Amino acid sequence: MIFSEGLNKNFKIYRKPPGFLQSLKSLFYREYHEKQAVDSFDIHIPKGKIVGLLGPNGAGKTTLMKMFTGIIIPSSGSLKVLGYTPSKRERAFRKKIALVMGHKSQLWWDLPAMDSFNLLQRYYEISNADFKQRVDELSDLLNVTHILNIHVRKLSLGERMKVELMSSLLHKPEVIFLDEPTIGLDLIAQKNIRDFLIQYHKKTGSTILITSHYMADIDALCSELILIINGSKRFDGSIKQFENLLGSEKIVNFSFSKPIENENGVWQQFKAHWNHDNTQVELSIPEKQMREVSQKILSEYPVCDFNTDKMPIERVMKTLLENPELAGPYR
Amino acid sequence: MKPFLLKWFQTMQVSWSNLMVYKLNFFLQIIGPMLVFFFIKLSLWSSIYGGYDYVKIGGYTLSEMLSYHLWVMIAGMIIMSSTASNLSEDIRLGKISSYLIYPFSFWEFHAAKYLARQVIQIIIALITIISCYFLLDRLYIAFEPVSLAIGFFVALLAGYYWFAANYLIGILAFWLDETWTIMVGLQIMTYFFSGAIIPLELFPETMVEILYWTPFPYISFVPAKILMGHIPPLLPVIGILSFWSLFITLISYLVWRKGLSLYTAAGM
């Protein structure tokens, strides 16, 4: 489906100090230097998978997406998507992919979404019958039937994102690239988009590559994820493996109704982190001892609340963003 | 209809719908300046002639001169549709990314958009011709179907040239942060060398001879003259205009290919 080996992308950038004179100077002389945005990247995404592409801002996620869709040309390395070379930008290839960008609208701003859809119908050569069925089906799934005839600029961000998604699915793409599709949306709108994607994927079995900074998106949608930091791959595997990347201990939080004497007892062996007045502790407990240790603490101390990590993936991600060296080079 | 025609037609339809949203904007940006320019030239030449119609300058009487400028304006309506500034912006702000993904090219998209505007401007030109025919003295306006037909044809060819030139300047945005300076430069040169301000009969002869090899006269002077009923040998007109159109299209193609290899899709 998507297959790359040793993929590289360098950007030439030049620095221009502020000011008009410097602008004038830069017309004649520019000091370029190269920035390696993507560094010998190997990827293999099989058909029908939803894969998350994670990484901090500026790590190269969007650059990868741009290369996969043929918008920019790789500096070196091989890349095949659906058997095509994206940078050749053949029409047959373009008809089989879709790109949705959360922070950029592809619809005509001053017209109702339906006008854009009609245009896309022609661009993708969709027959009238197919088109009608497709619009009905998708607008039903996304619950947007009532807003298709409203000017896009008058829609809320959540509504706009839905029609944006809809517009890029009209032609039944085989591979869908989603670049931060839930960015800036409220919790309900985020959930709606996620639910839709899950349903849509179940129905069509299309391959989806998604980037997001919201771990909830990744957790809900993806079976596998790829981590990219500074242009190179640091992790590629299942979510389960990712959660255990920094050790398989479970993180458990206990709150107590009064301060606890923490010099002795079970605490030290589980890497305890106490709050300032000793009423809360975070423990890393090996999965096997989880039951036993929790029971002991619950029965021996005045516990008023306790919880385990809701989204281990978020914790791992946060730790890796703070200390990228923990991820180590990709094996 | 063939799929590719449907693509063009639907793009034109969307452009029209968009123009309807910005009716006033369209009028003020395109038609407004043409009218203002026309009335400035009207009063300028009237005062140069001192209001006497028996004075001849470059072979033109005052009414012939005014009639010439009327036809220049009409030719302009047919030829000069939107400029390339929005095209450069699309590139600079990374908006062309969508068109690198759709199975419809950036060039086709802008050509269809240009055509859509041109159709509207041609309708306005026709309305202008008809109202001039009824409102003005017949002296001002020759009305011969054959010269009108040939004039329209040459103007349409020139319209393609004007689109191609603007497209080329527009896509220089791959390298330049601001392309509007070049665009304004081209516009000023065109206004002057095309005979839109002063008819070419008033230019030095050698200069006119050189100018005939450039695309400029075909933007105003030549189509206006044809519309007025002075039909020159058509083969060189069509030949030179086609040469420049093809030449610029070819360069655009090369510039586009080179530019795309540099394109970083900023802000996408």
PDB file of N, CA and C in Angstrom, chain A residues 274-321:
ATOM      1  N   TRP A 274       5.614  11.606  45.404  1.00  0.00           N
ATOM      2  CA  TRP A 274       4.642  12.182  46.344  1.00  0.00           C
ATOM      3  C   TRP A 274       4.346  13.610  45.999  1.00  0.00           C
ATOM      4  N   ASN A 275       3.144  14.070  46.352  1.00  0.00           N
ATOM      5  CA  ASN A 275       2.877  15.507  46.239  1.00  0.00           C
ATOM      6  C   ASN A 275       3.427  16.192  47.480  1.00  0.00           C
ATOM      7  N   HIS A 276       3.297  17.532  47.559  1.00  0.00           N
ATOM      8  CA  HIS A 276       4.040  18.276  48.595  1.00  0.00           C
ATOM      9  C   HIS A 276       3.582  17.945  50.016  1.00  0.00           C
ATOM     10  N   ASP A 277       2.283  17.644  50.230  1.00  0.00           N
ATOM     11  CA  ASP A 277       1.880  17.365  51.609  1.00  0.00           C
ATOM     12  C   ASP A 277       1.599  15.873  51.861  1.00  0.00           C
ATOM     13  N   ASN A 278       2.180  15.052  50.999  1.00  0.00           N
ATOM     14  CA  ASN A 278       2.082  13.600  51.203  1.00  0.00           C
ATOM     15  C   ASN A 278       0.655  13.054  51.255  1.00  0.00           C
ATOM     16  N   THR A 279      -0.250  13.646  50.475  1.00  0.00           N
ATOM     17  CA  THR A 279      -1.602  13.089  50.436  1.00  0.00           C
ATOM     18  C   THR A 279      -1.870  12.388  49.109  1.00  0.00           C
ATOM     19  N   GLN A 280      -0.887  12.441  48.217  1.00  0.00           N
ATOM     20  CA  GLN A 280      -1.087  11.798  46.912  1.00  0.00           C
ATOM     21  C   GLN A 280       0.212  11.139  46.471  1.00  0.00           C
ATOM     22  N   VAL A 281       0.096   9.965  45.868  1.00  0.00           N
ATOM     23  CA  VAL A 281       1.311   9.311  45.408  1.00  0.00           C
ATOM     24  C   VAL A 281       1.070   8.641  44.058  1.00  0.00           C
ATOM     25  N   GLU A 282       2.129   8.641  43.252  1.00  0.00           N
ATOM     26  CA  GLU A 282       2.039   7.947  41.966  1.00  0.00           C
ATOM     27  C   GLU A 282       3.034   6.798  42.004  1.00  0.00           C
ATOM     28  N   LEU A 283       2.559   5.580  41.744  1.00  0.00           N
ATOM     29  CA  LEU A 283       3.429   4.414  41.813  1.00  0.00           C
ATOM     30  C   LEU A 283       3.534   3.723  40.456  1.00  0.00           C
ATOM     31  N   SER A 284       4.701   3.176  40.187  1.00  0.00           N
ATOM     32  CA  SER A 284       4.839   2.339  38.988  1.00  0.00           C
ATOM     33  C   SER A 284       4.906   0.893  39.454  1.00  0.00           C
ATOM     34  N   ILE A 285       3.832   0.181  39.203  1.00  0.00           N
ATOM     35  CA  ILE A 285       3.749  -1.190  39.724  1.00  0.00           C
ATOM     36  C   ILE A 285       3.801  -2.177  38.564  1.00  0.00           C
ATOM     37  N   PRO A 286       4.668  -3.183  38.647  1.00  0.00           N
ATOM     38  CA  PRO A 286       4.689  -4.204  37.592  1.00  0.00           C
ATOM     39  C   PRO A 286       3.317  -4.851  37.461  1.00  0.00           C
ATOM     40  N   GLU A 287       2.947  -5.145  36.228  1.00  0.00           N
ATOM     41  CA  GLU A 287       1.593  -5.613  35.952  1.00  0.00           C
ATOM     42  C   GLU A 287       1.182  -6.789  36.846  1.00  0.00           C
ATOM     43  N   LYS A 288       2.137  -7.705  37.081  1.00  0.00           N
ATOM     44  CA  LYS A 288       1.800  -8.924  37.824  1.00  0.00           C
ATOM     45  C   LYS A 288       1.460  -8.651  39.285  1.00  0.00           C
ATOM     46  N   GLN A 289       2.124  -7.630  39.871  1.00  0.00           N
ATOM     47  CA  GLN A 289       1.912  -7.354  41.296  1.00  0.00           C
ATOM     48  C   GLN A 289       0.753  -6.402  41.547  1.00  0.00           C
ATOM     49  N   MET A 290       0.177  -5.901  40.489  1.00  0.00           N
ATOM     50  CA  MET A 290      -0.840  -4.864  40.528  1.00  0.00           C
ATOM     51  C   MET A 290      -1.927  -5.142  41.576  1.00  0.00           C
ATOM     52  N   ARG A 291      -2.584  -6.294  41.464  1.00  0.00           N
ATOM     53  CA  ARG A 291      -3.698  -6.654  42.356  1.00  0.00           C
ATOM     54  C   ARG A 291      -3.278  -6.646  43.812  1.00  0.00           C
ATOM     55  N   GLU A 292      -2.208  -7.394  44.020  1.00  0.00           N
ATOM     56  CA  GLU A 292      -1.715  -7.625  45.377  1.00  0.00           C
ATOM     57  C   GLU A 292      -1.337  -6.304  46.068  1.00  0.00           C
ATOM     58  N   VAL A 293      -0.542  -5.482  45.373  1.00  0.00           N
ATOM     59  CA  VAL A 293      -0.064  -4.235  45.969  1.00  0.00           C
ATOM     60  C   VAL A 293      -1.224  -3.265  46.219  1.00  0.00           C
ATOM     61  N   SER A 294      -2.112  -3.179  45.234  1.00  0.00           N
ATOM     62  CA  SER A 294      -3.240  -2.266  45.387  1.00  0.00           C
ATOM     63  C   SER A 294      -4.088  -2.648  46.592  1.00  0.00           C
ATOM     64  N   GLN A 295      -4.365  -3.934  46.703  1.00  0.00           N
ATOM     65  CA  GLN A 295      -5.181  -4.411  47.819  1.00  0.00           C
ATOM     66  C   GLN A 295      -4.540  -4.051  49.157  1.00  0.00           C
ATOM     67  N   LYS A 296      -3.239  -4.254  49.206  1.00  0.00           N
ATOM     68  CA  LYS A 296      -2.506  -3.981  50.439  1.00  0.00           C
ATOM     69  C   LYS A 296      -2.649  -2.503  50.821  1.00  0.00           C
ATOM     70  N   ILE A 297      -2.438  -1.635  49.850  1.00  0.00           N
ATOM     71  CA  ILE A 297      -2.509  -0.200  50.133  1.00  0.00           C
ATOM     72  C   ILE A 297      -3.932   0.202  50.523  1.00  0.00           C
ATOM     73  N   LEU A 298      -4.892  -0.350  49.797  1.00  0.00           N
ATOM     74  CA  LEU A 298      -6.291  -0.005  50.068  1.00  0.00           C
ATOM     75  C   LEU A 298      -6.698  -0.410  51.483  1.00  0.00           C
ATOM     76  N   SER A 299      -6.194  -1.541  51.932  1.00  0.00           N
ATOM     77  CA  SER A 299      -6.612  -2.009  53.240  1.00  0.00           C
ATOM     78  C   SER A 299      -5.810  -1.344  54.372  1.00  0.00           C
ATOM     79  N   GLU A 300      -4.562  -0.945  54.101  1.00  0.00           N
ATOM     80  CA  GLU A 300      -3.729  -0.446  55.196  1.00  0.00           C
ATOM     81  C   GLU A 300      -3.725   1.072  55.352  1.00  0.00           C
ATOM     82  N   TYR A 301      -4.122   1.796  54.306  1.00  0.00           N
ATOM     83  CA  TYR A 301      -4.046   3.267  54.361  1.00  0.00           C
ATOM     84  C   TYR A 301      -5.405   3.892  54.085  1.00  0.00           C
ATOM     85  N   PRO A 302      -5.582   5.142  54.548  1.00  0.00           N
ATOM     86  CA  PRO A 302      -6.882   5.819  54.357  1.00  0.00           C
ATOM     87  C   PRO A 302      -7.047   6.335  52.925  1.00  0.00           C
ATOM     88  N   VAL A 303      -7.223   5.433  51.979  1.00  0.00           N
ATOM     89  CA  VAL A 303      -7.337   5.834  50.565  1.00  0.00           C
ATOM     90  C   VAL A 303      -8.718   6.433  50.309  1.00  0.00           C
ATOM     91  N   CYS A 304      -8.773   7.635  49.712  1.00  0.00           N
ATOM     92  CA  CYS A 304     -10.094   8.177  49.374  1.00  0.00           C
ATOM     93  C   CYS A 304     -10.345   8.123  47.872  1.00  0.00           C
ATOM     94  N   ASP A 305      -9.272   7.916  47.084  1.00  0.00           N
ATOM     95  CA  ASP A 305      -9.480   7.825  45.638  1.00  0.00           C
ATOM     96  C   ASP A 305      -8.271   7.125  45.035  1.00  0.00           C
ATOM     97  N   PHE A 306      -8.508   6.321  44.018  1.00  0.00           N
ATOM     98  CA  PHE A 306      -7.342   5.797  43.303  1.00  0.00           C
ATOM     99  C   PHE A 306      -7.715   5.519  41.852  1.00  0.00           C
ATOM    100  N   ASN A 307      -6.722   5.657  41.007  1.00  0.00           N
ATOM    101  CA  ASN A 307      -6.997   5.395  39.589  1.00  0.00           C
ATOM    102  C   ASN A 307      -5.739   4.942  38.873  1.00  0.00           C
ATOM    103  N   THR A 308      -5.949   4.225  37.799  1.00  0.00           N
ATOM    104  CA  THR A 308      -4.813   3.835  36.966  1.00  0.00           C
ATOM    105  C   THR A 308      -4.814   4.720  35.734  1.00  0.00           C
ATOM    106  N   ASP A 309      -3.684   4.720  35.107  1.00  0.00           N
ATOM    107  CA  ASP A 309      -3.505   5.460  33.859  1.00  0.00           C
ATOM    108  C   ASP A 309      -4.645   5.210  32.889  1.00  0.00           C
ATOM    109  N   LYS A 310      -5.361   6.293  32.457  1.00  0.00           N
ATOM    110  CA  LYS A 310      -6.436   6.045  31.501  1.00  0.00           C
ATOM    111  C   LYS A 310      -5.867   5.810  30.115  1.00  0.00           C
ATOM    112  N   MET A 311      -4.847   6.610  29.778  1.00  0.00           N
ATOM    113  CA  MET A 311      -4.297   6.464  28.435  1.00  0.00           C
ATOM    114  C   MET A 311      -2.779   6.374  28.519  1.00  0.00           C
ATOM    115  N   PRO A 312      -2.280   5.167  28.722  1.00  0.00           N
ATOM    116  CA  PRO A 312      -0.834   5.020  28.884  1.00  0.00           C
ATOM    117  C   PRO A 312      -0.074   5.643  27.712  1.00  0.00           C
ATOM    118  N   ILE A 313      -0.698   5.604  26.529  1.00  0.00           N
ATOM    119  CA  ILE A 313      -0.039   6.113  25.334  1.00  0.00           C
ATOM    120  C   ILE A 313       0.295   7.600  25.478  1.00  0.00           C
ATOM    121  N   GLU A 314      -0.602   8.319  26.176  1.00  0.00           N
ATOM    122  CA  GLU A 314      -0.374   9.748  26.350  1.00  0.00           C
ATOM    123  C   GLU A 314       0.836   9.991  27.249  1.00  0.00           C
ATOM    124  N   ARG A 315       0.930   9.149  28.306  1.00  0.00           N
ATOM    125  CA  ARG A 315       2.048   9.307  29.244  1.00  0.00           C
ATOM    126  C   ARG A 315       3.371   9.001  28.530  1.00  0.00           C
ATOM    127  N   VAL A 316       3.376   7.918  27.761  1.00  0.00           N
ATOM    128  CA  VAL A 316       4.603   7.538  27.056  1.00  0.00           C
ATOM    129  C   VAL A 316       5.001   8.643  26.085  1.00  0.00           C
ATOM    130  N   MET A 317       4.014   9.142  25.377  1.00  0.00           N
ATOM    131  CA  MET A 317       4.271  10.183  24.387  1.00  0.00           C
ATOM    132  C   MET A 317       4.851  11.424  25.056  1.00  0.00           C
ATOM    133  N   LYS A 318       4.243  11.780  26.193  1.00  0.00           N
ATOM    134  CA  LYS A 318       4.692  12.982  26.897  1.00  0.00           C
ATOM    135  C   LYS A 318       6.143  12.806  27.353  1.00  0.00           C
ATOM    136  N   THR A 319       6.442  11.643  27.909  1.00  0.00           N
ATOM    137  CA  THR A 319       7.806  11.383  28.367  1.00  0.00           C
ATOM    138  C   THR A 319       8.784  11.456  27.196  1.00  0.00           C
ATOM    139  N   LEU A 320       8.367  10.900  26.047  1.00  0.00           N
ATOM    140  CA  LEU A 320       9.269  10.891  24.894  1.00  0.00           C
ATOM    141  C   LEU A 320       9.471  12.288  24.319  1.00  0.00           C
ATOM    142  N   LEU A 321       8.432  13.098  24.373  1.00  0.00           N
ATOM    143  CA  LEU A 321       8.581  14.451  23.846  1.00  0.00           C
ATOM    144  C   LEU A 321       9.528  15.249  24.726  1.00  0.00           C
TER     145      LEU A 321
END
